[in-house]
Coordinates of N, CA and C in Angstrom, one line a residue:
M1 N 0.8 -1.2 0.0 CA 0.0 0.0 0.0 C 0.9 1.2 0.0
A2 N 0.4 2.3 -0.6 CA 1.2 3.5 -0.7 C 1.5 4.1 0.6
Y3 N 0.6 4.1 1.5 CA 0.9 4.7 2.8 C 1.9 3.9 3.6
A4 N 1.9 2.6 3.4 CA 3.0 1.7 4.1 C 4.3 2.1 3.6
Q5 N 4.5 2.4 2.3 CA 5.7 2.8 1.7 C 6.1 4.2 2.2
S6 N 5.2 5.0 2.3 CA 5.4 6.4 2.9 C 5.9 6.3 4.3
L7 N 5.3 5.4 5.1 CA 5.7 5.3 6.5 C 7.1 4.7 6.6
E8 N 7.4 3.7 5.8 CA 8.7 3.2 5.8 C 9.8 4.2 5.4
R9 N 9.5 5.1 4.4 CA 10.4 6.2 4.0 C 10.6 7.1 5.2
L10 N 9.5 7.5 5.9 CA 9.6 8.4 7.0 C 10.5 7.8 8.1
I11 N 10.3 6.5 8.4 CA 11.1 5.9 9.4 C 12.6 5.9 9.0
R12 N 12.9 5.6 7.7 CA 14.3 5.7 7.2 C 14.9 7.0 7.4
I13 N 14.1 8.1 7.1 CA 14.6 9.5 7.2 C 14.9 9.7 8.7
L14 N 14.0 9.3 9.6 CA 14.2 9.6 11.0 C 15.4 8.8 11.5
D15 N 15.7 7.6 11.0 CA 16.9 6.9 11.4 C 18.1 7.6 11.0
E16 N 18.1 8.1 9.7 CA 19.3 8.9 9.2 C 19.5 10.1 10.0
L17 N 18.4 10.8 10.3 CA 18.6 12.1 11.1 C 19.1 11.8 12.5
R18 N 18.6 10.7 13.1 CA 19.1 10.4 14.4 C 20.5 10.0 14.4
E19 N 21.0 9.6 13.3 CA 22.5 9.2 13.2 C 23.3 10.3 12.8
K20 N 22.8 11.2 11.9 CA 23.7 12.2 11.3 C 23.4 13.7 11.7
C21 N 22.3 14.0 12.2 CA 21.9 15.4 12.5 C 22.2 15.7 14.0
P22 N 23.0 16.7 14.3 CA 23.4 17.0 15.7 C 22.2 17.3 16.6
W23 N 21.2 18.0 16.0 CA 20.0 18.3 16.8 C 19.2 17.0 17.1
D24 N 18.9 16.2 16.1 CA 18.2 15.0 16.3 C 18.9 14.0 17.2
K25 N 20.2 14.0 17.1 CA 21.0 13.1 18.0 C 20.8 13.4 19.5
K26 N 20.6 14.6 19.9 CA 20.6 15.0 21.3 C 19.2 14.9 21.9
Q27 N 18.2 14.7 21.1 CA 16.8 14.7 21.6 C 16.5 13.5 22.5
T28 N 15.8 13.8 23.6 CA 15.4 12.8 24.6 C 13.9 12.8 24.8
L29 N 13.3 11.9 25.5 CA 11.9 12.0 25.8 C 11.5 13.3 26.5
Q30 N 12.4 13.8 27.4 CA 12.1 15.0 28.1 C 12.2 16.3 27.2
S31 N 13.2 16.3 26.2 CA 13.3 17.4 25.4 C 12.2 17.5 24.3
L32 N 11.7 16.3 23.9 CA 10.6 16.3 22.9 C 9.3 16.7 23.5
R33 N 9.1 16.4 24.8 CA 7.8 16.6 25.4 C 7.1 17.9 25.2
P34 N 7.8 19.1 25.5 CA 7.2 20.4 25.3 C 6.9 20.6 23.8
Q35 N 7.7 20.1 22.9 CA 7.5 20.3 21.5 C 6.3 19.5 21.0
T36 N 6.1 18.3 21.6 CA 4.9 17.5 21.3 C 3.6 18.3 21.7
V37 N 3.7 18.8 22.9 CA 2.5 19.6 23.4 C 2.2 20.7 22.4
E38 N 3.2 21.4 22.0 CA 3.0 22.5 21.0 C 2.4 22.0 19.7
E39 N 2.9 20.9 19.2 CA 2.4 20.4 18.0 C 0.9 20.0 18.1
L40 N 0.6 19.5 19.3 CA -0.8 19.1 19.5 C -1.7 20.3 19.5
Y41 N -1.3 21.4 20.1 CA -2.1 22.6 20.1 C -2.2 23.2 18.7
E42 N -1.1 23.1 17.9 CA -1.2 23.5 16.6 C -2.2 22.7 15.8
L43 N -2.3 21.4 16.0 CA -3.2 20.6 15.4 C -4.7 21.0 15.8
T44 N -4.9 21.2 17.1 CA -6.2 21.5 17.5 C -6.7 22.9 16.9
E45 N -5.7 23.8 16.8 CA -6.0 25.1 16.2 C -6.4 24.9 14.7
A46 N -5.7 24.1 14.0 CA -6.0 23.8 12.6 C -7.4 23.1 12.5
I47 N -7.7 22.2 13.4 CA -9.0 21.6 13.4 C -10.1 22.6 13.7
S48 N -9.9 23.5 14.7 CA -10.9 24.5 15.0 C -11.2 25.4 13.8
A49 N -10.2 25.7 13.0 CA -10.3 26.5 11.8 C -10.8 25.7 10.6
E50 N -10.9 24.4 10.7 CA -11.2 23.5 9.6 C -10.3 23.8 8.4
N51 N -9.0 24.0 8.8 CA -8.0 24.2 7.8 C -7.4 22.8 7.4
W52 N -7.9 22.2 6.3 CA -7.5 20.9 6.0 C -6.0 20.7 5.6
D53 N -5.5 21.7 5.0 CA -4.0 21.7 4.7 C -3.3 21.7 6.0
G54 N -3.7 22.6 6.9 CA -3.0 22.7 8.2 C -3.2 21.4 9.0
I55 N -4.4 20.8 9.0 CA -4.6 19.5 9.7 C -3.6 18.5 9.1
K56 N -3.5 18.4 7.8 CA -2.6 17.4 7.2 C -1.2 17.6 7.7
E57 N -0.7 18.9 7.6 CA 0.6 19.2 8.0 C 0.9 18.9 9.5
E58 N -0.1 19.3 10.4 CA 0.1 19.1 11.8 C 0.0 17.6 12.2
L59 N -0.8 16.8 11.5 CA -0.8 15.4 11.7 C 0.5 14.8 11.4
G60 N 1.1 15.2 10.3 CA 2.4 14.7 9.9 C 3.5 15.0 11.0
D61 N 3.4 16.3 11.5 CA 4.4 16.6 12.6 C 4.2 15.8 13.8
L62 N 2.9 15.5 14.2 CA 2.6 14.7 15.4 C 3.0 13.3 15.1
L63 N 2.8 12.8 13.9 CA 3.2 11.4 13.6 C 4.8 11.3 13.7
L64 N 5.5 12.3 13.3 CA 6.9 12.3 13.4 C 7.3 12.1 14.9
H65 N 6.6 12.8 15.8 CA 6.9 12.8 17.2 C 6.7 11.4 17.7
L66 N 5.6 10.8 17.3 CA 5.2 9.4 17.8 C 6.3 8.4 17.3
L67 N 6.8 8.6 16.1 CA 7.9 7.7 15.6 C 9.2 8.0 16.4
F68 N 9.4 9.2 16.7 CA 10.6 9.6 17.4 C 10.6 9.0 18.8
Y69 N 9.5 9.0 19.5 CA 9.4 8.4 20.8 C 9.6 6.9 20.7
S70 N 9.0 6.3 19.7 CA 9.2 4.8 19.5 C 10.7 4.5 19.2
K71 N 11.3 5.4 18.5 CA 12.8 5.2 18.2 C 13.6 5.2 19.4
I72 N 13.3 6.2 20.3 CA 14.0 6.3 21.6 C 13.7 5.1 22.4
G73 N 12.5 4.7 22.5 CA 12.1 3.5 23.2 C 12.9 2.3 22.8
S74 N 13.1 2.1 21.5 CA 13.8 1.0 20.9 C 15.3 1.1 21.3
E75 N 15.9 2.3 21.2 CA 17.3 2.5 21.6 C 17.5 2.2 23.1
Q76 N 16.5 2.5 23.9 CA 16.6 2.2 25.3 C 16.2 0.7 25.6
Q77 N 15.9 -0.1 24.6 CA 15.5 -1.5 24.7 C 14.3 -1.6 25.6
Q78 N 13.3 -0.6 25.5 CA 12.1 -0.7 26.2 C 10.9 -1.2 25.4
F79 N 10.8 -0.7 24.2 CA 9.8 -1.2 23.3 C 10.1 -0.7 21.9
T80 N 9.5 -1.3 20.9 CA 9.7 -0.9 19.5 C 8.4 -0.3 18.9
L81 N 8.5 0.2 17.7 CA 7.3 0.8 17.0 C 6.3 -0.4 16.8
G82 N 6.8 -1.6 16.5 CA 5.9 -2.7 16.4 C 5.1 -3.0 17.7
D83 N 5.8 -2.9 18.8 CA 5.2 -3.1 20.1 C 4.1 -2.1 20.3
V84 N 4.3 -0.9 20.0 CA 3.4 0.2 20.2 C 2.1 -0.1 19.3
I85 N 2.3 -0.4 18.1 CA 1.2 -0.7 17.2 C 0.4 -1.9 17.6
E86 N 1.1 -3.0 18.0 CA 0.5 -4.2 18.4 C -0.3 -4.0 19.7
S87 N 0.2 -3.2 20.6 CA -0.4 -2.9 21.9 C -1.7 -2.2 21.7
V88 N -1.7 -1.1 20.9 CA -3.0 -0.4 20.7 C -4.0 -1.2 19.9
G89 N -3.5 -2.1 19.0 CA -4.5 -2.9 18.3 C -5.1 -3.9 19.2
N90 N -4.3 -4.5 20.1 CA -4.9 -5.5 21.1 C -5.9 -4.8 22.0
K91 N -5.5 -3.5 22.4 CA -6.4 -2.8 23.3 C -7.8 -2.5 22.7
L92 N -7.7 -2.1 21.4 CA -9.0 -1.8 20.7 C -9.9 -3.0 20.6
V93 N -9.3 -4.2 20.3 CA -10.0 -5.4 20.2 C -10.6 -5.8 21.6
R94 N -9.8 -5.7 22.6 CA -10.2 -6.0 24.0 C -11.3 -5.1 24.5
R95 N -11.3 -3.9 24.1 CA -12.3 -2.9 24.6 C -13.5 -2.7 23.7
H96 N -13.6 -3.5 22.7 CA -14.7 -3.5 21.8 C -15.3 -4.9 21.7
P97 N -15.7 -5.5 22.8 CA -16.3 -6.8 22.7 C -17.6 -6.9 21.9
H98 N -18.2 -5.8 21.8 CA -19.5 -5.7 21.0 C -19.2 -5.9 19.5
V99 N -17.9 -5.7 19.1 CA -17.5 -5.9 17.7 C -16.8 -7.2 17.5
Y100 N -15.9 -7.5 18.5 CA -15.0 -8.7 18.3 C -15.4 -9.9 19.2
S101 N -16.5 -9.7 19.9 CA -17.0 -10.8 20.7 C -18.5 -10.9 20.7
T102 N -19.1 -11.3 21.8 CA -20.6 -11.5 21.8 C -21.4 -10.5 22.6
T103 N -20.7 -9.5 23.1 CA -21.3 -8.5 23.9 C -22.3 -7.7 23.1
Q104 N -23.5 -7.4 23.6 CA -24.5 -6.6 22.9 C -24.6 -5.2 23.5
V105 N -24.6 -4.2 22.6 CA -24.8 -2.8 23.1 C -25.9 -2.1 22.3
G106 N -26.6 -1.2 22.9 CA -27.7 -0.5 22.3 C -27.3 0.8 21.5
D107 N -26.3 1.5 22.1 CA -25.9 2.8 21.4 C -24.5 3.1 21.9
A108 N -24.0 4.3 21.4 CA -22.6 4.8 21.6 C -22.4 5.0 23.1
E109 N -23.4 5.4 23.8 CA -23.3 5.7 25.3 C -23.0 4.4 26.0
E110 N -23.7 3.4 25.6 CA -23.4 2.1 26.3 C -22.0 1.6 26.0
V111 N -21.5 1.9 24.8 CA -20.1 1.5 24.4 C -19.2 2.2 25.4
K112 N -19.4 3.5 25.7 CA -18.5 4.2 26.6 C -18.6 3.6 28.0
Q113 N -19.8 3.2 28.4 CA -20.0 2.6 29.8 C -19.2 1.3 29.9
N114 N -19.3 0.5 28.8 CA -18.5 -0.8 28.8 C -17.0 -0.5 28.8
W115 N -16.6 0.5 28.1 CA -15.2 0.9 28.0 C -14.6 1.1 29.4
E116 N -15.4 1.9 30.2 CA -14.9 2.3 31.6 C -14.9 1.0 32.5
K117 N -15.9 0.1 32.3 CA -16.0 -1.1 33.1 C -14.8 -2.0 32.8
L118 N -14.4 -2.1 31.5 CA -13.3 -2.9 31.1 C -12.0 -2.3 31.7
K119 N -11.9 -1.0 31.7 CA -10.7 -0.4 32.3 C -10.5 -0.8 33.8
L120 N -11.6 -0.8 34.5 CA -11.6 -1.2 35.9 C -11.2 -2.7 36.0
K121 N -11.7 -3.5 35.1 CA -11.3 -5.0 35.2 C -9.8 -5.2 34.9
E122 N -9.3 -4.2 34.1 CA -7.9 -4.3 33.7 C -6.9 -3.8 34.9
G123 N -7.5 -3.3 36.0 CA -6.7 -3.0 37.1 C -6.8 -1.5 37.5
R124 N -7.5 -0.7 36.8 CA -7.7 0.7 37.2 C -8.3 0.8 38.6
A125 N -7.8 1.6 39.5 CA -8.3 1.7 40.8 C -9.6 2.5 40.9
S126 N -9.7 3.4 39.9 CA -10.9 4.3 40.0 C -11.3 4.6 38.5
V127 N -12.6 4.9 38.4 CA -13.1 5.3 37.1 C -12.4 6.6 36.6
L128 N -11.9 7.4 37.5 CA -11.2 8.6 37.2 C -9.8 8.5 36.9
S129 N -9.3 7.2 37.1 CA -7.8 7.0 36.8 C -7.6 7.2 35.3
G130 N -6.4 7.6 35.0 CA -6.0 7.7 33.6 C -6.1 9.1 33.1
I131 N -6.8 10.0 33.8 CA -6.9 11.4 33.4 C -5.5 12.1 33.7
P132 N -4.8 12.6 32.7 CA -3.5 13.2 33.0 C -3.6 14.4 33.9
K133 N -2.7 14.4 34.9 CA -2.6 15.5 35.8 C -2.4 16.9 35.2
G134 N -1.6 16.8 34.1 CA -1.2 18.1 33.4 C -2.2 18.5 32.4
L135 N -3.4 17.8 32.2 CA -4.4 18.2 31.3 C -4.9 19.6 31.6
P136 N -5.1 20.5 30.7 CA -5.7 21.8 31.0 C -7.0 21.6 31.8
A137 N -7.2 22.6 32.7 CA -8.3 22.4 33.7 C -9.7 22.2 33.0
M138 N -10.0 22.9 31.9 CA -11.3 22.8 31.3 C -11.5 21.4 30.7
N139 N -10.4 21.0 30.0 CA -10.5 19.6 29.4 C -10.6 18.6 30.5
K140 N -9.9 18.8 31.6 CA -9.9 17.8 32.7 C -11.3 17.8 33.3
A141 N -12.0 18.9 33.5 CA -13.3 18.9 34.0 C -14.3 18.1 33.1
V142 N -14.2 18.3 31.8 CA -15.0 17.6 30.9 C -14.8 16.1 31.1
S143 N -13.5 15.7 31.1 CA -13.2 14.2 31.3 C -13.7 13.7 32.6
L144 N -13.5 14.4 33.7 CA -14.0 14.0 35.0 C -15.6 13.7 34.9
Q145 N -16.3 14.7 34.3 CA -17.7 14.6 34.3 C -18.2 13.4 33.3
E146 N -17.5 13.3 32.2 CA -17.8 12.2 31.3 C -17.6 10.8 31.9
K147 N -16.5 10.7 32.6 CA -16.1 9.4 33.2 C -17.0 9.1 34.4
S148 N -17.3 10.0 35.2 CA -18.2 9.7 36.4 C -19.7 9.4 35.9
K149 N -20.0 10.0 34.7 CA -21.3 9.7 34.1 C -21.5 8.3 33.7
Q150 N -20.4 7.6 33.4 CA -20.4 6.2 32.9 C -20.9 5.2 34.0
V151 N -20.8 5.7 35.3 CA -21.3 4.8 36.4 C -22.5 5.4 37.0
G152 N -23.2 6.3 36.3 CA -24.5 6.8 36.7 C -24.5 8.0 37.6
F153 N -23.2 8.6 37.8 CA -23.2 9.8 38.6 C -23.4 11.0 37.7
E154 N -24.7 11.3 37.4 CA -25.0 12.3 36.4 C -26.4 12.9 36.7
W155 N -26.6 14.2 36.4 CA -27.9 14.8 36.5 C -28.8 14.2 35.5
H156 N -30.1 14.3 35.7 CA -31.1 13.7 34.8 C -31.3 14.6 33.6
D157 N -31.3 15.9 33.7 CA -31.6 16.8 32.6 C -30.9 18.1 32.8
S158 N -31.0 18.9 31.7 CA -30.3 20.2 31.7 C -30.9 21.2 32.7
A159 N -32.2 21.1 33.0 CA -32.8 22.0 33.9 C -32.2 21.8 35.3
E160 N -31.9 20.6 35.7 CA -31.2 20.4 37.0 C -29.9 21.0 37.0
V161 N -29.1 20.9 35.9 CA -27.8 21.4 35.9 C -27.8 22.9 35.9
L162 N -28.8 23.5 35.2 CA -28.9 25.0 35.2 C -29.2 25.5 36.6
K163 N -30.0 24.8 37.3 CA -30.4 25.1 38.7 C -29.1 25.1 39.5
K164 N -28.3 24.1 39.3 CA -27.0 24.0 40.0 C -26.1 25.2 39.7
V165 N -26.0 25.6 38.5 CA -25.3 26.8 38.1 C -25.7 28.0 38.9
E166 N -27.0 28.2 38.9 CA -27.6 29.3 39.6 C -27.3 29.3 41.1
E167 N -27.3 28.0 41.7 CA -26.9 27.9 43.1 C -25.5 28.3 43.4
E168 N -24.6 27.8 42.5 CA -23.2 28.1 42.6 C -22.9 29.6 42.5
L169 N -23.6 30.3 41.6 CA -23.5 31.7 41.5 C -23.9 32.4 42.8
L170 N -25.0 32.0 43.4 CA -25.4 32.6 44.7 C -24.3 32.4 45.7
E171 N -23.7 31.2 45.8 CA -22.7 30.9 46.7 C -21.4 31.7 46.4
L172 N -21.1 32.0 45.2 CA -20.0 32.8 44.8 C -20.3 34.3 45.3
N173 N -21.5 34.8 45.1 CA -21.8 36.1 45.5 C -21.7 36.2 47.1
E174 N -22.1 35.2 47.8 CA -22.0 35.2 49.2 C -20.5 35.2 49.7
A175 N -19.7 34.5 49.0 CA -18.3 34.4 49.3 C -17.7 35.8 49.1
I176 N -18.1 36.4 47.9 CA -17.5 37.8 47.6 C -17.9 38.8 48.7
S177 N -19.2 38.7 49.2 CA -19.6 39.6 50.2 C -18.9 39.4 51.5
M178 N -18.4 38.2 51.8 CA -17.6 37.9 53.0 C -16.2 38.3 52.8
G179 N -15.7 38.4 51.6 CA -14.3 38.9 51.4 C -13.2 38.0 51.6
N180 N -13.5 36.7 51.7 CA -12.5 35.7 51.9 C -12.0 35.2 50.5
H181 N -10.8 35.5 50.2 CA -10.3 35.2 48.8 C -10.3 33.7 48.6
H182 N -9.9 32.9 49.5 CA -9.8 31.4 49.3 C -11.2 30.9 49.0
D183 N -12.2 31.4 49.7 CA -13.6 30.9 49.5 C -14.1 31.4 48.1
I184 N -13.7 32.7 47.8 CA -14.1 33.2 46.5 C -13.6 32.4 45.4
E185 N -12.3 32.0 45.5 CA -11.6 31.2 44.4 C -12.3 29.9 44.3
E186 N -12.6 29.3 45.5 CA -13.2 27.9 45.4 C -14.6 28.0 44.8
E187 N -15.4 29.0 45.2 CA -16.8 29.1 44.6 C -16.7 29.5 43.2
F188 N -15.8 30.3 42.8 CA -15.6 30.6 41.3 C -15.3 29.3 40.5
G189 N -14.4 28.5 41.1 CA -14.1 27.2 40.4 C -15.4 26.3 40.3
D190 N -16.2 26.3 41.4 CA -17.5 25.6 41.3 C -18.4 26.1 40.2
V191 N -18.4 27.4 40.1 CA -19.3 28.0 39.0 C -18.8 27.5 37.6
L192 N -17.5 27.6 37.4 CA -16.9 27.1 36.1 C -17.2 25.6 35.9
F193 N -17.0 24.8 36.9 CA -17.3 23.4 36.8 C -18.7 23.1 36.5
S194 N -19.6 23.8 37.1 CA -21.0 23.6 36.8 C -21.4 24.1 35.4
L195 N -20.8 25.2 35.0 CA -21.1 25.7 33.6 C -20.6 24.7 32.6
I196 N -19.4 24.1 32.8 CA -18.9 23.1 31.9 C -19.8 21.9 31.9
N197 N -20.3 21.5 33.0 CA -21.3 20.4 33.1 C -22.5 20.7 32.3
Y198 N -23.0 22.0 32.4 CA -24.2 22.4 31.6 C -23.9 22.4 30.1
S199 N -22.7 22.7 29.7 CA -22.3 22.7 28.3 C -22.5 21.3 27.7
R200 N -22.2 20.3 28.5 CA -22.4 18.9 28.0 C -23.8 18.6 27.7
F201 N -24.7 19.1 28.6 CA -26.1 18.8 28.4 C -26.8 19.6 27.2
I202 N -26.2 20.7 26.9 CA -26.7 21.5 25.7 C -25.8 21.2 24.5
H203 N -25.0 20.2 24.6 CA -24.2 19.7 23.4 C -23.3 20.8 22.8
V204 N -22.6 21.5 23.8 CA -21.6 22.6 23.4 C -20.2 22.2 23.9
D205 N -19.2 22.2 23.0 CA -17.9 22.0 23.4 C -17.4 23.3 24.1
P206 N -17.2 23.3 25.4 CA -16.8 24.5 26.1 C -15.5 25.1 25.7
E207 N -14.5 24.3 25.3 CA -13.2 24.8 24.8 C -13.4 25.5 23.5
E208 N -14.2 24.9 22.6 CA -14.4 25.5 21.3 C -15.2 26.7 21.4
A209 N -16.2 26.7 22.3 CA -17.1 27.9 22.5 C -16.3 29.1 23.0
L210 N -15.4 28.8 24.0 CA -14.6 29.9 24.6 C -13.6 30.4 23.5
E211 N -13.0 29.4 22.7 CA -12.0 29.9 21.7 C -12.7 30.7 20.7
R212 N -13.9 30.4 20.3 CA -14.7 31.2 19.3 C -14.9 32.6 19.9
T213 N -15.2 32.7 21.2 CA -15.4 34.0 21.8 C -14.0 34.8 21.8
N214 N -12.9 34.0 22.1 CA -11.6 34.7 22.1 C -11.3 35.3 20.7
R215 N -11.6 34.5 19.7 CA -11.3 35.0 18.3 C -12.2 36.2 18.0
K216 N -13.5 36.1 18.4 CA -14.4 37.2 18.2 C -13.9 38.5 18.9
F217 N -13.4 38.3 20.1 CA -12.9 39.5 20.9 C -11.7 40.1 20.2
I218 N -10.8 39.2 19.7 CA -9.6 39.7 19.0 C -10.0 40.5 17.8
Q219 N -10.9 39.9 17.0 CA -11.3 40.6 15.8 C -11.9 42.0 16.1
R220 N -12.8 42.0 17.0 CA -13.5 43.3 17.4 C -12.6 44.3 18.0
F221 N -11.7 43.8 18.8 CA -10.7 44.8 19.5 C -9.8 45.3 18.5
Q222 N -9.2 44.5 17.6 CA -8.3 45.0 16.6 C -9.0 45.9 15.6
E223 N -10.2 45.6 15.3 CA -11.0 46.5 14.4 C -11.2 47.9 15.1
M224 N -11.5 47.8 16.4 CA -11.7 49.0 17.2 C -10.4 49.8 17.2
E225 N -9.2 49.2 17.3 CA -8.0 49.9 17.3 C -7.8 50.6 15.9
A226 N -8.2 49.8 14.8 CA -8.0 50.4 13.5 C -8.9 51.6 13.3
V227 N -10.1 51.5 13.8 CA -11.1 52.7 13.6 C -10.6 53.9 14.4
V228 N -10.2 53.6 15.6 CA -9.7 54.8 16.4 C -8.4 55.3 15.8
G229 N -7.5 54.5 15.3 CA -6.3 55.0 14.7 C -6.5 55.8 13.5
A230 N -7.5 55.4 12.7 CA -7.9 56.1 11.5 C -8.4 57.5 11.8
R231 N -8.9 57.7 13.0 CA -9.4 59.0 13.4 C -8.3 59.8 14.1
G232 N -7.1 59.3 14.1 CA -6.0 60.0 14.7 C -6.0 60.0 16.2
Q233 N -6.6 58.9 16.8 CA -6.7 58.8 18.2 C -6.0 57.5 18.7
Q234 N -5.9 57.4 20.0 CA -5.4 56.2 20.6 C -6.3 55.7 21.7
L235 N -6.5 54.4 21.9 CA -7.4 53.9 22.9 C -7.0 54.4 24.3
A236 N -5.7 54.4 24.6 CA -5.2 54.8 25.9 C -5.7 56.2 26.3
D237 N -6.0 57.0 25.3 CA -6.4 58.4 25.6 C -7.9 58.6 25.7
M238 N -8.6 57.5 25.5 CA -10.1 57.6 25.4 C -10.7 57.1 26.8
S239 N -11.8 57.6 27.1 CA -12.6 57.1 28.3 C -13.2 55.8 27.9
L240 N -13.6 55.0 28.9 CA -14.3 53.7 28.7 C -15.6 54.0 27.9
E241 N -16.3 55.0 28.2 CA -17.5 55.3 27.6 C -17.3 55.6 26.1
E242 N -16.2 56.3 25.8 CA -15.9 56.6 24.3 C -15.5 55.3 23.6
M243 N -14.8 54.4 24.3 CA -14.4 53.2 23.7 C -15.6 52.3 23.5
D244 N -16.5 52.3 24.4 CA -17.7 51.5 24.3 C -18.6 51.9 23.1
I245 N -18.6 53.2 22.8 CA -19.3 53.6 21.6 C -18.7 53.0 20.3
V246 N -17.4 53.1 20.2 CA -16.7 52.5 19.1 C -16.9 51.0 19.0
W247 N -16.8 50.4 20.2 CA -17.0 48.9 20.2 C -18.3 48.5 19.6
N248 N -19.3 49.2 20.0 CA -20.7 48.9 19.5 C -20.8 49.2 18.0
E249 N -20.1 50.2 17.5 CA -20.1 50.5 16.1 C -19.4 49.3 15.4
V250 N -18.3 48.8 15.9 CA -17.6 47.7 15.3 C -18.4 46.5 15.3
K251 N -19.1 46.2 16.4 CA -19.9 45.0 16.5 C -21.0 45.0 15.4
H252 N -21.6 46.2 15.2 CA -22.7 46.3 14.2 C -22.1 46.1 12.8
K253 N -20.9 46.7 12.6 CA -20.3 46.6 11.3 C -19.9 45.2 10.9
L254 N -19.3 44.5 11.9 CA -18.9 43.1 11.6 C -20.0 42.1 11.5
R255 N -21.1 42.4 12.2 CA -22.3 41.6 12.0 C -22.9 41.7 10.7
L256 N -22.9 42.9 10.1 CA -23.4 43.2 8.8 C -22.6 42.4 7.7
Q257 N -21.3 42.2 8.0 CA -20.4 41.6 7.1 C -20.5 40.1 7.1
Q258 N -21.1 39.5 8.1 CA -21.3 38.1 8.2 C -22.2 37.6 7.2
P259 N -21.9 36.4 6.6 CA -22.8 35.8 5.6 C -24.1 35.4 6.1

């Protein structure tokens, strides 16, 4: 197959670089780690923008890192690329008994429930085991909620979750009125956690939603800077009320430009 030949070529190139390139020679698991994180974020950015050329490029960069880690594992006599591929193949078969055995499932949700039960049978101490400690807090919150859901620890409907959001907001306001920073921070975290929970019930990806808002803010703010600059002014010299007027002008303008 063409992709098998391409993979073999990439592995040969990596072997040559590992042997002949000073930079590639000195790389370790630890030195590659931050670069892998960066590549992953670049991939997610390309996915959010639905930039197919970018997705293709970033997938290639990430594949290179996966091969590099396997190369280092082989050098350290810990595992080979074949071991990595065989391991994930075995795990997929083992955790999909509804496909490769006689287990019956009704829908995708039941598949996820079985997946978590199988993990526990494999030796996981907790349903929440396996969530990386270094995962960004918002992503971690989603994972915690999704995993606890698989054993029935879940609200019945979105109305219950929204009520919980409102309760947490009241508790935050109470903490603010008392002026205890530790309590304020804790209650603020509870508000965020409950909002993320609510996002799951209304089928919104909280990370993507916040990133869209970030992009929207950047676009509007930079347009506001351009408008003010064209008038010979600077934002720093304007009052908040004056900036708010321009902000609203920009919002209206950009909305009219939307398809």
